[in-house]
PDB file of C-alpha atoms in Angstrom:
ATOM      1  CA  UNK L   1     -47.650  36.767 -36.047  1.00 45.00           C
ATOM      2  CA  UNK L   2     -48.936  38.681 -38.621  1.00 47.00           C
ATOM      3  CA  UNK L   3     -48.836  42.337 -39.798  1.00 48.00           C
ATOM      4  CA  UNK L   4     -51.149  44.236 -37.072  1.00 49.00           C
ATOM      5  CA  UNK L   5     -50.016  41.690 -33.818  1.00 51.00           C
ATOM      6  CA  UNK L   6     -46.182  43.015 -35.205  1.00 51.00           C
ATOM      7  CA  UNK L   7     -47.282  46.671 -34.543  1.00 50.00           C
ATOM      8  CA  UNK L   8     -49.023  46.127 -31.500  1.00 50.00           C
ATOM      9  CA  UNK L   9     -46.320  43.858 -29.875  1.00 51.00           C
ATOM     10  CA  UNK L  10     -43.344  46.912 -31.449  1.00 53.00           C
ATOM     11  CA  UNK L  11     -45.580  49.330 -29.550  1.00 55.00           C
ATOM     12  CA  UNK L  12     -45.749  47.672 -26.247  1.00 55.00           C
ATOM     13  CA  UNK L  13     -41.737  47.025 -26.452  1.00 58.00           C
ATOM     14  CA  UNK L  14     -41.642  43.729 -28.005  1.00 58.00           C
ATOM     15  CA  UNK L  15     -43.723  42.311 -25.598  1.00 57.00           C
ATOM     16  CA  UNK L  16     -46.972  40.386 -26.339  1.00 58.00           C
ATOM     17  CA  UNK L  17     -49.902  39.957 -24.348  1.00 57.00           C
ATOM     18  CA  UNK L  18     -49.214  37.075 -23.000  1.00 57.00           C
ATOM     19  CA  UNK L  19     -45.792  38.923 -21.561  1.00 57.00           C
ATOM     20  CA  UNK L  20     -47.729  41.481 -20.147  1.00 58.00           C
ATOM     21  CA  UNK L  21     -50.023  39.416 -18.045  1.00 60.00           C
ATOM     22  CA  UNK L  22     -46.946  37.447 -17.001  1.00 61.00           C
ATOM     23  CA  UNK L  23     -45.192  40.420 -15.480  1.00 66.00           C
ATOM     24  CA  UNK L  24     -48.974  41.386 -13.587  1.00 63.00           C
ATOM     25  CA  UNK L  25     -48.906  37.634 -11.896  1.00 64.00           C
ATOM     26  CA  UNK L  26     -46.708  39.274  -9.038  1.00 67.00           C
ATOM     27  CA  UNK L  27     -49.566  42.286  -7.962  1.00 70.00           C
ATOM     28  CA  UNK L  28     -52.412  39.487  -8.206  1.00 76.00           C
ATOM     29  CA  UNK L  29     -53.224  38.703  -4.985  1.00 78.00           C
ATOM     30  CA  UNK L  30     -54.016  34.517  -4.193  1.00 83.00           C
ATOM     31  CA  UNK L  31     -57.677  34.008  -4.132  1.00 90.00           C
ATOM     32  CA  UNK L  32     -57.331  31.003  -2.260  1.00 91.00           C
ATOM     33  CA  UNK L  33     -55.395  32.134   0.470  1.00 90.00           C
ATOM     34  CA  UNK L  34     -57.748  35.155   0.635  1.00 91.00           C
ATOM     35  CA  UNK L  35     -60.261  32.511   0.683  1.00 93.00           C
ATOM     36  CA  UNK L  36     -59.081  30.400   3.829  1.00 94.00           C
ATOM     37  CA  UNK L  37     -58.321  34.014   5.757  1.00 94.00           C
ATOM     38  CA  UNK L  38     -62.047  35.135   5.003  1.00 94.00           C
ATOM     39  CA  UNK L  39     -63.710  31.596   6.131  1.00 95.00           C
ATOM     40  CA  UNK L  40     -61.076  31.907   9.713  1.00 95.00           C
ATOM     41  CA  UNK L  41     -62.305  35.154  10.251  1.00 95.00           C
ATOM     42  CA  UNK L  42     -66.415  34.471   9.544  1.00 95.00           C
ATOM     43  CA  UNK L  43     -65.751  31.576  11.992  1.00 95.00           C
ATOM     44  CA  UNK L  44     -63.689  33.471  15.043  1.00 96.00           C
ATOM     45  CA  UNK L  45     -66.443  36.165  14.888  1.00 95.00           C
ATOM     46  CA  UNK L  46     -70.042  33.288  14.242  1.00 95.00           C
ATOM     47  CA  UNK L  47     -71.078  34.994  11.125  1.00 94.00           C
ATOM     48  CA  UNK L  48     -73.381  32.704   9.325  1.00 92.00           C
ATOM     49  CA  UNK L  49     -75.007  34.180   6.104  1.00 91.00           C
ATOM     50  CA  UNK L  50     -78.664  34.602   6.071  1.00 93.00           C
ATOM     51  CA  UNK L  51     -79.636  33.027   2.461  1.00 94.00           C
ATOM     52  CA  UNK L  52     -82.721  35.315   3.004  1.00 95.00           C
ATOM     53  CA  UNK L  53     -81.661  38.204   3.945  1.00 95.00           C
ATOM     54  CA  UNK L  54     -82.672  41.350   1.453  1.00 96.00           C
ATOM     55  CA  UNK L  55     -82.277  44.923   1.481  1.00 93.00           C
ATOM     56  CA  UNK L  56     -85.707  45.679   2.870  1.00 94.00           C
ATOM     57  CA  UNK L  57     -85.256  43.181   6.341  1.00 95.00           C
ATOM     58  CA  UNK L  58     -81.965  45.322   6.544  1.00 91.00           C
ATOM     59  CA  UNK L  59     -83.621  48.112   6.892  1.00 89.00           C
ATOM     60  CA  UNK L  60     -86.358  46.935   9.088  1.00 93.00           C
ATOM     61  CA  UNK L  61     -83.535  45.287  11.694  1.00 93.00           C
ATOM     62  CA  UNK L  62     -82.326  49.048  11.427  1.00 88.00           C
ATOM     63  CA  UNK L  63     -85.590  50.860  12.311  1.00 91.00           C
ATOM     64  CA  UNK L  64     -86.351  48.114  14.916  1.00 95.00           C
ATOM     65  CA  UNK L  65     -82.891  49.167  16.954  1.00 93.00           C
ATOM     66  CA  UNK L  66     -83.856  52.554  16.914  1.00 91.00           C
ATOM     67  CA  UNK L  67     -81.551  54.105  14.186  1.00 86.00           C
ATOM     68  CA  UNK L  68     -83.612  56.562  11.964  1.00 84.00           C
ATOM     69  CA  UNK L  69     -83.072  56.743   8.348  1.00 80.00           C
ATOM     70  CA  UNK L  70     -83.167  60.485   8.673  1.00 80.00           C
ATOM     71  CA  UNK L  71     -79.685  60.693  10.600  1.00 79.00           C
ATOM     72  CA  UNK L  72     -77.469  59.019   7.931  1.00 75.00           C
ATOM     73  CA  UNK L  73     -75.368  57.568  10.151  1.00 72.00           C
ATOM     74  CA  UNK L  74     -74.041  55.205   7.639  1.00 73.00           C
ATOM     75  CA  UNK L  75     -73.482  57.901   4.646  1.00 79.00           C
ATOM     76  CA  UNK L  76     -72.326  60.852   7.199  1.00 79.00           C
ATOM     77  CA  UNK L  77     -68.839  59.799   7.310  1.00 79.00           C
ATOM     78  CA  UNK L  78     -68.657  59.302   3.412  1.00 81.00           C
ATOM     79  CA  UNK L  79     -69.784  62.851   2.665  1.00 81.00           C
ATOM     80  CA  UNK L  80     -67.401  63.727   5.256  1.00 82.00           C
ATOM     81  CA  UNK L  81     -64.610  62.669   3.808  1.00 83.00           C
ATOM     82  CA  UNK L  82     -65.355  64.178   0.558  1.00 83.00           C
ATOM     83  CA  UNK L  83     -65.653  67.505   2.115  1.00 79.00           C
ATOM     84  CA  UNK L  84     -62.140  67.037   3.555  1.00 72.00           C
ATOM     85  CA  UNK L  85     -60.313  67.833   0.194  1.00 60.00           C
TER      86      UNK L  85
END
């Protein structure tokens, strides 16, 4: 280890990098189990992902069902909950 890893590792208690991401590994979550929970769920419900899809069909579904862009149904409840503080 030389001089400035010395400092570093005094600084952070002794430990090293490689200590800290040790003592993270409990908080990370497990991809692949998030994985296999995700796939169950898109197949209880049928989703199947359009490889086409793009922002502007989005909005054109929207307009087609009758929501106008002018209500901001969608951002409403966001601004709402900023004004709650």
């Amino acid at each position: 280890m030389d001089v400035g890893s010395a400092n570093v590792a005094q600084k952070w208690g002794g430990r090293t990098a490689e200590t800290n991401r040790q003592s993270w590994r409990p908080l990370l979550a497990d991809k692949q189990a998030i994985r296999e929970v995700v796939a169950e769920v898109k197949a209880a419900i049928g989703f199947v992902p359009d490889p086409t899809a793009t922002p502007q069909k989005a909005q054109e579904m929207m307009l087609a069902l009758g929501i106008r862009e002018e209500d901001n149904i969608f951002s409403c409840g966001i601004i709402a909950a900023r004004d709650e503080d």
